[in-house]
Short mmCIF file of C-alpha atoms in Angstrom, two decimals:
data_model
loop_
_atom_site.label_atom_id
_atom_site.label_comp_id
_atom_site.label_asym_id
_atom_site.label_seq_id
_atom_site.Cartn_x
_atom_site.Cartn_y
_atom_site.Cartn_z
CA UNK W 1 0.02 0.00 0.00
CA UNK W 2 1.44 3.35 -1.06
CA UNK W 3 1.55 5.85 1.76
CA UNK W 4 0.03 9.17 0.80
CA UNK W 5 2.12 12.29 1.36
CA UNK W 6 0.97 14.74 4.03
CA UNK W 7 -0.74 17.95 3.00
CA UNK W 8 2.38 19.93 3.81
CA UNK W 9 4.54 17.92 1.47
CA UNK W 10 1.88 17.85 -1.23
CA UNK W 11 1.87 21.67 -1.17
CA UNK W 12 5.67 21.73 -1.23
CA UNK W 13 5.74 19.27 -4.14
CA UNK W 14 3.12 21.38 -6.01
CA UNK W 15 5.29 24.51 -5.55
CA UNK W 16 8.38 22.65 -6.70
CA UNK W 17 6.73 21.10 -9.75
CA UNK W 18 5.04 24.36 -10.69
CA UNK W 19 8.21 26.38 -10.45
CA UNK W 20 10.18 23.68 -12.31
CA UNK W 21 7.57 23.72 -15.09
CA UNK W 22 7.73 27.50 -15.39
CA UNK W 23 11.52 27.43 -15.40
CA UNK W 24 11.57 24.65 -17.99
CA UNK W 25 9.37 26.67 -20.32
CA UNK W 26 11.57 29.72 -19.83
CA UNK W 27 14.70 27.63 -20.31
CA UNK W 28 13.42 26.09 -23.53
CA UNK W 29 12.36 29.49 -24.84
CA UNK W 30 15.73 30.98 -23.86
CA UNK W 31 17.61 28.10 -25.48
CA UNK W 32 15.70 28.31 -28.76
CA UNK W 33 15.94 32.10 -29.01
CA UNK W 34 19.58 32.29 -28.00
CA UNK W 35 20.88 29.39 -30.05
CA UNK W 36 18.76 30.43 -33.04
CA UNK W 37 20.08 33.97 -32.88
CA UNK W 38 23.73 32.91 -32.46
CA UNK W 39 23.52 30.37 -35.24
CA UNK W 40 21.83 32.91 -37.54
CA UNK W 41 24.56 35.46 -36.82
CA UNK W 42 27.26 32.86 -37.46
CA UNK W 43 25.66 31.74 -40.74
CA UNK W 44 25.37 35.33 -41.97
CA UNK W 45 29.04 35.97 -41.12
CA UNK W 46 30.09 32.72 -42.78
CA UNK W 47 27.99 33.46 -45.86
CA UNK W 48 29.52 36.90 -46.33
CA UNK W 49 33.01 35.50 -45.93
CA UNK W 50 32.27 32.68 -48.31
CA UNK W 51 30.93 35.08 -50.99
CA UNK W 52 34.16 37.06 -50.87
CA UNK W 53 36.27 33.89 -51.10
CA UNK W 54 34.15 32.53 -53.96
CA UNK W 55 34.72 35.69 -56.00
CA UNK W 56 38.49 35.37 -55.49
CA UNK W 57 38.43 31.68 -56.49
CA UNK W 58 36.29 32.40 -59.55
CA UNK W 59 38.68 35.09 -60.72
CA UNK W 60 41.68 32.80 -60.13
CA UNK W 61 40.04 30.02 -62.14
CA UNK W 62 39.49 32.38 -65.05
CA UNK W 63 42.84 34.17 -65.01
CA UNK W 64 45.42 32.44 -62.77
CA UNK W 65 44.52 28.76 -62.54
CA UNK W 66 48.12 27.85 -61.77
CA UNK W 67 48.04 29.93 -58.51
CA UNK W 68 45.02 28.11 -56.99
CA UNK W 69 47.05 26.30 -54.36
CA UNK W 70 48.60 29.46 -53.08
CA UNK W 71 45.25 31.29 -53.11
CA UNK W 72 43.43 28.51 -51.22
CA UNK W 73 46.19 28.46 -48.59
CA UNK W 74 45.68 32.17 -48.07
CA UNK W 75 41.89 31.87 -47.74
CA UNK W 76 42.06 29.48 -44.74
CA UNK W 77 40.90 31.55 -41.72
CA UNK W 78 42.31 29.32 -38.95
CA UNK W 79 43.94 26.04 -38.08
CA UNK W 80 40.59 24.26 -37.80
CA UNK W 81 39.03 25.63 -41.02
CA UNK W 82 39.18 23.64 -44.20
CA UNK W 83 38.85 24.64 -47.87
CA UNK W 84 38.06 22.10 -50.60
CA UNK W 85 37.75 22.78 -54.30
CA UNK W 86 36.21 20.12 -56.51
CA UNK W 87 37.54 20.21 -60.12
CA UNK W 88 37.22 17.78 -62.95
CA UNK W 89 40.78 16.68 -62.29
CA UNK W 90 40.18 16.05 -58.56
CA UNK W 91 40.10 17.80 -55.20
CA UNK W 92 42.28 20.66 -54.05
CA UNK W 93 42.44 21.17 -50.26
CA UNK W 94 43.84 23.76 -47.89
CA UNK W 95 43.80 24.36 -44.12
CA UNK W 96 43.02 21.41 -41.88
CA UNK W 97 43.42 18.40 -44.08
CA UNK W 98 40.24 16.30 -44.43
CA UNK W 99 39.10 13.46 -46.56
CA UNK W 100 36.68 15.01 -49.12
CA UNK W 101 34.41 12.07 -48.36
CA UNK W 102 33.36 13.68 -45.03
CA UNK W 103 31.46 16.37 -46.97
CA UNK W 104 27.79 15.33 -47.08
CA UNK W 105 26.70 14.21 -50.55
CA UNK W 106 23.55 16.30 -50.34
CA UNK W 107 25.54 19.47 -49.79
CA UNK W 108 27.59 18.84 -52.95
CA UNK W 109 24.50 17.93 -54.99
CA UNK W 110 22.86 21.25 -54.11
CA UNK W 111 25.98 23.17 -55.20
CA UNK W 112 26.34 21.22 -58.43
CA UNK W 113 22.80 22.28 -59.31
CA UNK W 114 23.95 25.89 -59.06
CA UNK W 115 22.61 26.64 -55.58
CA UNK W 116 24.69 27.85 -52.66
CA UNK W 117 24.06 25.40 -49.77
CA UNK W 118 24.85 25.42 -46.08
CA UNK W 119 24.85 22.51 -43.62
CA UNK W 120 26.10 21.80 -40.07
CA UNK W 121 27.83 18.45 -39.49
CA UNK W 122 30.83 16.93 -37.72
CA UNK W 123 34.07 16.61 -39.63
CA UNK W 124 36.54 14.26 -37.91
CA UNK W 125 34.97 15.05 -34.52
CA UNK W 126 34.84 18.83 -34.93
CA UNK W 127 31.46 20.57 -35.44
CA UNK W 128 31.61 22.67 -38.58
CA UNK W 129 29.35 24.75 -40.78
CA UNK W 130 29.93 23.82 -44.42
CA UNK W 131 29.16 26.19 -47.27
CA UNK W 132 29.23 24.84 -50.83
CA UNK W 133 29.11 27.23 -53.78
CA UNK W 134 29.37 26.48 -57.51
CA UNK W 135 32.36 28.14 -59.21
CA UNK W 136 32.20 27.60 -62.91
CA UNK W 137 30.48 24.83 -64.78
CA UNK W 138 32.46 21.93 -63.35
CA UNK W 139 33.83 23.18 -60.01
CA UNK W 140 32.41 23.44 -56.46
CA UNK W 141 33.98 25.52 -53.73
CA UNK W 142 33.50 24.12 -50.19
CA UNK W 143 34.56 25.87 -47.06
CA UNK W 144 34.20 24.34 -43.60
CA UNK W 145 34.03 26.83 -40.73
CA UNK W 146 34.66 25.38 -37.24
CA UNK W 147 31.94 25.89 -34.59
CA UNK W 148 34.03 24.96 -31.53
CA UNK W 149 33.47 28.27 -29.76
CA UNK W 150 29.80 28.23 -30.52
CA UNK W 151 29.51 24.62 -29.37
CA UNK W 152 31.24 25.43 -26.08
CA UNK W 153 28.89 28.40 -25.63
CA UNK W 154 25.87 26.13 -26.22
CA UNK W 155 27.12 23.56 -23.71
CA UNK W 156 27.69 26.27 -21.08
CA UNK W 157 24.27 27.72 -21.79
CA UNK W 158 22.54 24.30 -21.52
CA UNK W 159 24.35 23.53 -18.26
CA UNK W 160 23.35 26.92 -16.88
CA UNK W 161 19.70 26.49 -17.87
CA UNK W 162 19.46 22.89 -16.50
CA UNK W 163 21.14 23.92 -13.23
CA UNK W 164 18.84 26.91 -12.96
CA UNK W 165 15.77 24.74 -13.51
CA UNK W 166 16.83 22.20 -10.87
CA UNK W 167 17.72 24.97 -8.41
CA UNK W 168 14.34 26.61 -9.05
CA UNK W 169 12.55 23.30 -8.39
CA UNK W 170 14.43 22.86 -5.08
CA UNK W 171 13.72 26.43 -4.18
CA UNK W 172 10.07 25.85 -5.01
CA UNK W 173 9.95 22.83 -2.69
CA UNK W 174 11.55 24.85 0.11
CA UNK W 175 9.24 27.78 -0.52
CA UNK W 176 6.24 25.44 -0.61
CA UNK W 177 7.25 23.78 2.67
CA UNK W 178 7.70 27.16 4.32
CA UNK W 179 4.40 28.48 2.96
CA UNK W 180 2.58 25.29 3.93
CA UNK W 181 4.01 25.38 7.42
CA UNK W 182 2.84 28.95 7.90
CA UNK W 183 -0.52 28.31 6.28
CA UNK W 184 -1.12 25.14 8.33
CA UNK W 185 0.07 26.62 11.63
CA UNK W 186 -3.54 27.49 12.62
CA UNK W 187 -4.61 23.98 11.68
CA UNK W 188 -1.81 22.56 13.84
CA UNK W 189 -2.98 24.67 16.73
CA UNK W 190 -6.54 23.50 16.13
CA UNK W 191 -5.43 19.87 16.05
CA UNK W 192 -3.48 20.28 19.29
CA UNK W 193 -6.41 22.01 20.97
CA UNK W 194 -8.84 19.32 19.77
CA UNK W 195 -6.53 16.59 21.07
CA UNK W 196 -6.38 18.26 24.47
CA UNK W 197 -10.17 18.48 24.56
CA UNK W 198 -10.38 14.81 23.59
CA UNK W 199 -8.06 13.97 26.48
CA UNK W 200 -10.43 15.72 28.88
CA UNK W 201 -8.95 19.24 29.07
CA UNK W 202 -12.23 21.04 28.38
CA UNK W 203 -10.80 24.43 29.32
CA UNK W 204 -8.66 24.49 26.14
CA UNK W 205 -9.32 27.46 23.88
CA UNK W 206 -7.78 28.83 20.70
CA UNK W 207 -6.29 32.33 20.87
CA UNK W 208 -8.21 35.11 19.16
CA UNK W 209 -7.27 35.52 15.53
CA UNK W 210 -6.86 38.82 13.67
CA UNK W 211 -6.96 37.14 10.28
CA UNK W 212 -10.52 37.43 8.89
CA UNK W 213 -10.34 33.91 7.44
CA UNK W 214 -9.23 32.35 10.73
CA UNK W 215 -11.26 34.37 13.21
CA UNK W 216 -14.57 32.51 12.50
CA UNK W 217 -12.83 29.15 12.88
CA UNK W 218 -11.31 30.08 16.25
CA UNK W 219 -14.60 31.58 17.45
CA UNK W 220 -16.57 28.48 16.39
CA UNK W 221 -14.10 26.12 18.08
CA UNK W 222 -14.07 28.15 21.29
CA UNK W 223 -17.86 28.33 21.35
CA UNK W 224 -18.16 24.58 20.79
CA UNK W 225 -15.53 23.82 23.43
CA UNK W 226 -17.25 26.17 25.90
CA UNK W 227 -20.64 24.57 25.34
CA UNK W 228 -19.15 21.10 25.66
CA UNK W 229 -17.42 22.07 28.92
CA UNK W 230 -20.67 23.46 30.33
CA UNK W 231 -22.57 20.35 29.35
CA UNK W 232 -20.00 17.98 30.80
CA UNK W 233 -19.79 19.93 34.02
CA UNK W 234 -23.58 20.13 34.22
CA UNK W 235 -23.83 16.37 33.72
CA UNK W 236 -21.08 15.80 36.25
CA UNK W 237 -22.82 18.01 38.77
CA UNK W 238 -26.05 16.18 38.16
CA UNK W 239 -24.35 12.79 38.70
CA UNK W 240 -22.67 14.13 41.82
CA UNK W 241 -25.89 15.58 43.20
CA UNK W 242 -27.82 12.40 42.47
CA UNK W 243 -25.07 10.27 44.06
CA UNK W 244 -25.01 12.44 47.17
CA UNK W 245 -28.80 12.37 47.41
CA UNK W 246 -28.74 8.57 47.11
CA UNK W 247 -26.17 8.03 49.83
CA UNK W 248 -28.54 8.79 52.76
CA UNK W 249 -31.39 6.46 51.71
CA UNK W 250 -28.83 3.90 50.58
CA UNK W 251 -27.16 3.97 53.99
CA UNK W 252 -30.53 3.53 55.64
CA UNK W 253 -31.35 0.58 53.42
CA UNK W 254 -27.97 -1.04 54.09
CA UNK W 255 -28.42 -0.64 57.81
CA UNK W 256 -31.90 -2.10 57.65
CA UNK W 257 -30.68 -5.02 55.59
CA UNK W 258 -27.92 -5.70 58.12
CA UNK W 259 -30.49 -5.75 60.93
CA UNK W 260 -32.63 -8.14 58.91
CA UNK W 261 -29.62 -10.29 58.11
CA UNK W 262 -28.85 -10.74 61.80
CA UNK W 263 -32.42 -12.04 62.30
CA UNK W 264 -32.76 -14.02 59.12
CA UNK W 265 -32.80 -17.30 61.04
CA UNK W 266 -36.30 -16.43 62.18
CA UNK W 267 -37.45 -15.85 58.63
CA UNK W 268 -38.96 -18.41 56.29
CA UNK W 269 -36.72 -19.67 53.44
CA UNK W 270 -38.44 -17.51 50.83
CA UNK W 271 -37.81 -14.36 52.86
CA UNK W 272 -34.18 -15.38 53.39
CA UNK W 273 -33.63 -15.78 49.64
CA UNK W 274 -35.28 -12.40 49.02
CA UNK W 275 -33.07 -10.80 51.67
CA UNK W 276 -29.98 -12.30 50.00
CA UNK W 277 -30.96 -10.85 46.63
CA UNK W 278 -31.64 -7.49 48.30
CA UNK W 279 -28.24 -7.49 49.98
CA UNK W 280 -26.48 -8.30 46.69
CA UNK W 281 -28.30 -5.50 44.86
CA UNK W 282 -27.57 -3.07 47.68
CA UNK W 283 -23.86 -3.87 47.49
CA UNK W 284 -23.88 -3.33 43.75
CA UNK W 285 -25.89 -0.15 44.19
CA UNK W 286 -23.47 1.09 46.85
CA UNK W 287 -20.47 0.40 44.62
CA UNK W 288 -22.14 2.23 41.73
CA UNK W 289 -22.76 5.32 43.86
CA UNK W 290 -19.11 5.33 44.96
CA UNK W 291 -17.99 5.01 41.32
CA UNK W 292 -20.36 7.78 40.21
CA UNK W 293 -18.88 10.05 42.85
CA UNK W 294 -15.40 9.19 41.62
CA UNK W 295 -16.29 9.97 38.00
CA UNK W 296 -18.10 13.20 38.84
CA UNK W 297 -15.19 14.29 40.96
CA UNK W 298 -12.76 13.70 38.08
CA UNK W 299 -15.05 15.43 35.55
CA UNK W 300 -15.75 18.50 37.69
CA UNK W 301 -12.36 19.46 38.98
CA UNK W 302 -8.75 18.77 38.14
CA UNK W 303 -7.38 21.06 40.83
CA UNK W 304 -7.33 18.30 43.40
CA UNK W 305 -4.89 16.31 41.34
CA UNK W 306 -1.45 16.14 42.94
CA UNK W 307 1.10 15.18 40.29
CA UNK W 308 4.30 13.64 41.61
CA UNK W 309 6.97 11.17 40.57
CA UNK W 310 5.57 7.69 41.11
CA UNK W 311 7.41 4.40 41.26
CA UNK W 312 4.89 2.05 39.72
CA UNK W 313 6.55 -1.08 41.10
CA UNK W 314 6.25 0.17 44.66
CA UNK W 315 2.68 1.42 44.11
CA UNK W 316 1.48 -1.88 42.65
CA UNK W 317 3.08 -3.84 45.47
CA UNK W 318 1.38 -1.66 48.07
CA UNK W 319 -2.02 -2.05 46.42
CA UNK W 320 -1.74 -5.84 46.12
CA UNK W 321 -0.46 -6.30 49.67
CA UNK W 322 -3.23 -4.15 51.09
CA UNK W 323 -5.92 -6.50 49.72
CA UNK W 324 -6.89 -9.28 52.15
CA UNK W 325 -6.02 -12.82 51.12
CA UNK W 326 -4.72 -11.71 47.71
CA UNK W 327 -2.28 -14.33 46.39
CA UNK W 328 -1.09 -12.55 43.27
CA UNK W 329 2.40 -12.93 41.77
CA UNK W 330 4.10 -9.56 41.45
CA UNK W 331 6.95 -9.00 38.97
CA UNK W 332 8.67 -5.64 38.75
CA UNK W 333 11.51 -4.52 36.52
CA UNK W 334 13.97 -2.18 38.21
CA UNK W 335 14.51 -0.44 34.88
CA UNK W 336 10.89 0.70 34.77
CA UNK W 337 10.91 4.51 34.45
CA UNK W 338 9.23 6.82 36.95
CA UNK W 339 6.01 8.45 35.83
CA UNK W 340 4.50 11.84 36.62
CA UNK W 341 1.08 10.94 37.96
CA UNK W 342 -1.63 11.42 40.55
CA UNK W 343 -0.83 8.59 42.92
CA UNK W 344 -4.46 8.32 44.13
CA UNK W 345 -5.79 7.79 40.58
CA UNK W 346 -3.13 5.27 39.56
CA UNK W 347 -3.82 3.46 42.84
CA UNK W 348 -7.50 3.33 41.84
CA UNK W 349 -6.56 2.05 38.39
CA UNK W 350 -4.66 -0.93 39.81
CA UNK W 351 -7.37 -1.66 42.40
CA UNK W 352 -10.15 -1.59 39.78
CA UNK W 353 -8.22 -3.91 37.49
CA UNK W 354 -7.72 -6.36 40.36
CA UNK W 355 -11.42 -6.12 41.27
CA UNK W 356 -12.36 -6.76 37.65
CA UNK W 357 -10.12 -9.83 37.63
CA UNK W 358 -11.64 -11.13 40.88
CA UNK W 359 -15.24 -10.59 39.76
CA UNK W 360 -15.07 -11.61 36.11
CA UNK W 361 -11.69 -13.22 35.38
CA UNK W 362 -11.47 -16.01 37.95
CA UNK W 363 -9.02 -13.98 39.99
CA UNK W 364 -5.81 -12.19 39.18
CA UNK W 365 -2.88 -14.45 38.33
CA UNK W 366 0.01 -11.96 38.08
CA UNK W 367 0.71 -8.25 38.04
CA UNK W 368 3.80 -7.17 36.06
CA UNK W 369 5.45 -3.76 35.91
CA UNK W 370 8.07 -3.25 33.22
CA UNK W 371 9.50 -0.90 30.64
CA UNK W 372 8.47 -1.06 26.97
CA UNK W 373 9.97 1.28 24.35
CA UNK W 374 10.58 4.08 26.80
CA UNK W 375 7.17 3.83 28.48
CA UNK W 376 6.03 2.24 31.69
CA UNK W 377 3.53 -0.63 31.64
CA UNK W 378 1.32 -2.25 34.25
CA UNK W 379 0.04 -5.69 33.12
CA UNK W 380 -2.72 -7.54 35.02
CA UNK W 381 -3.30 -11.19 33.97
CA UNK W 382 -6.39 -13.10 35.08
CA UNK W 383 -7.45 -16.75 34.94
CA UNK W 384 -10.80 -16.20 33.17
CA UNK W 385 -12.01 -17.12 29.72
CA UNK W 386 -10.75 -13.91 28.14
CA UNK W 387 -12.57 -11.04 26.45
CA UNK W 388 -13.98 -11.50 22.89
CA UNK W 389 -12.42 -9.11 20.36
CA UNK W 390 -15.82 -7.50 19.69
CA UNK W 391 -16.05 -6.36 23.35
CA UNK W 392 -12.48 -5.20 23.91
CA UNK W 393 -13.32 -1.55 23.27
CA UNK W 394 -16.82 -1.59 24.68
CA UNK W 395 -15.91 -2.84 28.15
CA UNK W 396 -14.14 0.48 28.90
CA UNK W 397 -17.36 2.42 28.32
CA UNK W 398 -19.56 3.49 31.20
CA UNK W 399 -22.21 1.01 32.34
CA UNK W 400 -20.81 -1.64 29.97
CA UNK W 401 -20.80 -5.10 31.55
CA UNK W 402 -19.97 -7.19 28.47
CA UNK W 403 -20.70 -10.86 28.91
CA UNK W 404 -22.14 -10.22 32.42
CA UNK W 405 -24.78 -7.68 31.36
CA UNK W 406 -27.65 -10.07 32.08
CA UNK W 407 -26.31 -11.28 35.42
CA UNK W 408 -27.68 -10.05 38.74
CA UNK W 409 -25.74 -12.12 41.20
CA UNK W 410 -23.33 -10.99 43.82
CA UNK W 411 -20.47 -10.60 41.36
CA UNK W 412 -22.17 -8.21 38.94
CA UNK W 413 -20.56 -4.80 39.14
CA UNK W 414 -21.82 -1.33 38.33
CA UNK W 415 -20.24 -1.22 34.87
CA UNK W 416 -18.11 1.77 35.89
CA UNK W 417 -14.89 0.20 37.19
CA UNK W 418 -13.12 -0.15 33.85
CA UNK W 419 -14.56 3.18 32.68
CA UNK W 420 -12.83 4.81 35.66
CA UNK W 421 -9.61 2.99 34.68
CA UNK W 422 -9.79 4.29 31.14
CA UNK W 423 -10.62 7.83 32.31
CA UNK W 424 -7.75 8.03 34.80
CA UNK W 425 -5.27 6.53 32.33
CA UNK W 426 -6.25 8.91 29.55
CA UNK W 427 -5.91 11.88 31.91
CA UNK W 428 -2.27 10.85 32.25
CA UNK W 429 -1.80 10.74 28.44
CA UNK W 430 -1.63 6.94 28.63
CA UNK W 431 -3.37 3.99 27.00
CA UNK W 432 -5.22 0.98 28.30
CA UNK W 433 -6.34 -2.11 26.38
CA UNK W 434 -7.12 -5.75 26.80
CA UNK W 435 -5.66 -8.72 24.90
CA UNK W 436 -5.42 -12.47 25.16
CA UNK W 437 -3.06 -13.85 27.80
CA UNK W 438 -0.74 -16.65 26.60
CA UNK W 439 -2.13 -19.83 28.05
CA UNK W 440 -5.66 -18.49 28.43
CA UNK W 441 -7.39 -15.64 30.20
CA UNK W 442 -7.30 -11.91 29.65
CA UNK W 443 -4.40 -9.46 29.93
CA UNK W 444 -5.14 -5.83 30.78
CA UNK W 445 -2.29 -3.45 29.86
CA UNK W 446 -1.86 0.10 31.13
CA UNK W 447 0.83 2.15 29.41
CA UNK W 448 1.97 5.48 30.82
CA UNK W 449 4.56 7.99 29.50
CA UNK W 450 7.90 8.29 31.21
CA UNK W 451 8.37 11.33 33.46
CA UNK W 452 10.14 14.21 31.76
CA UNK W 453 13.74 14.47 32.92
#
C-alpha cells in the first residue's frame, strides 16, 4: 500500500513542480531564442566571408589557374578551417586536411545544381558549418568553418539552464514547505487543541485571531468547546448531586438489611432468599454510587490532582499487599521509568483492574510492571475465559458489563470500574487495552509515559 504524502509535502511538491515547469518553459524558450540567434549570426558571417572567397576563387580560375594552391592556402581563416575545391581533375584542399568524403553528398549535390548550400555536421569530430558554392560549370567551392566556440557556448548555456531549472525546483519545494508550514500553523494549533479536549482538558481554547479567514474558525471552536465544557460539568454536577442524594437512603437501606440479616434465622426460606438478593443489589448499588462520585469528581475538577513522581513497582506492590487474602504474583522490572502521575488515581486504576479480575476473570494471576519502548507498563493477567475481540473496546465504556450484562448475582458490578480505569489513564496521556493472555485468560495493559527528565 502506497503511503500518501501529508498535506504539507503535497503543497511543497506542487510549488516545486510548478516552479520547475515554469523554469523549464523559460529555459526552452531561452535556449531556442539564444541558439537560433547565435547560429543565424554565425551563418550570416560565414555566408559573407564565403561570398568574398568565392569571387576570388572564380577570378583565379578564369585568369590564374596555376596559382590556386597558393590562393586557397591564403583563404584558410584558422587552423581548424578547411577549404576544398572540386575540379574535374580532382580535389584541391587547404587548411586542416580532411578526406573530401566527409562532406555530405547532399551538400555537394545542391551546389552542383547551381545553388549555394549550407549545412552543419561533424568533420573528424569537430562541429563545422559547411558552405558549398558552384564556381564555374564543373567546379564546387566548399569551405568548412569550425563551430568549436559556438559549441562550447551552447554547452555552457545548456548547463546553466538545467542547473537553474533544478535549483528553481528545489527552491520551489523549500518555498512550498515554508508556505505550507505557515498556512497550516492555525490547523496545527486547532489539532493540538482538539486533542487536548479529547483527553479531557475542556478548558482548552484557541487564541483570538486577527486574520478574517481564521477568526470565525477560532470563534466556532471556542464556542463549541465552551458549550461542551458546560454540558459535561452540568452532567457531572447532576451525577454528583444524584449520588449524594442517594447516599442517605442507601445507607438507611444497608443498615436495615444488616439488621434483617442478623435475624434471618427467624425468617422463612423464601424471605431469606429475598433478603440475600436485596443485599447483593444493595452492594452493587453502593459500589455504583461510589464510582459515580469518583467519575463526577474527576469530571468536575482537576485542581485536586497532585502530580508527583511515582514508582509504579512500589505502588502496585502496596495495592496488592493491602488486599486481604490476595495471592497474586508480582513481577517488577527495576529499569521501569518513573512516571509523573496522581498517585491516588493510579492506585485506583490498579485496584479496579484487580477487582475486575476477581469478579469476572477467575481472579488475578499476576501483576507485572516493566518498561516497553521508553514507556512504563502495568500488566494484570487473570485466569478467566478472556474477552472476545468484539467487546475489547466496549468494556471500557460506562455502564458496559460485556458478557455479564444479564447477570444479577453478587459478582455483577456497576459497569463503571473499567470506565474509571480508562478515564484516569487517559488523563495521564496513557493508553489501556485488553488482549489475550498466553495460556488463556485476559491481559489488561496500562501504558503510561515516562516522566520528563
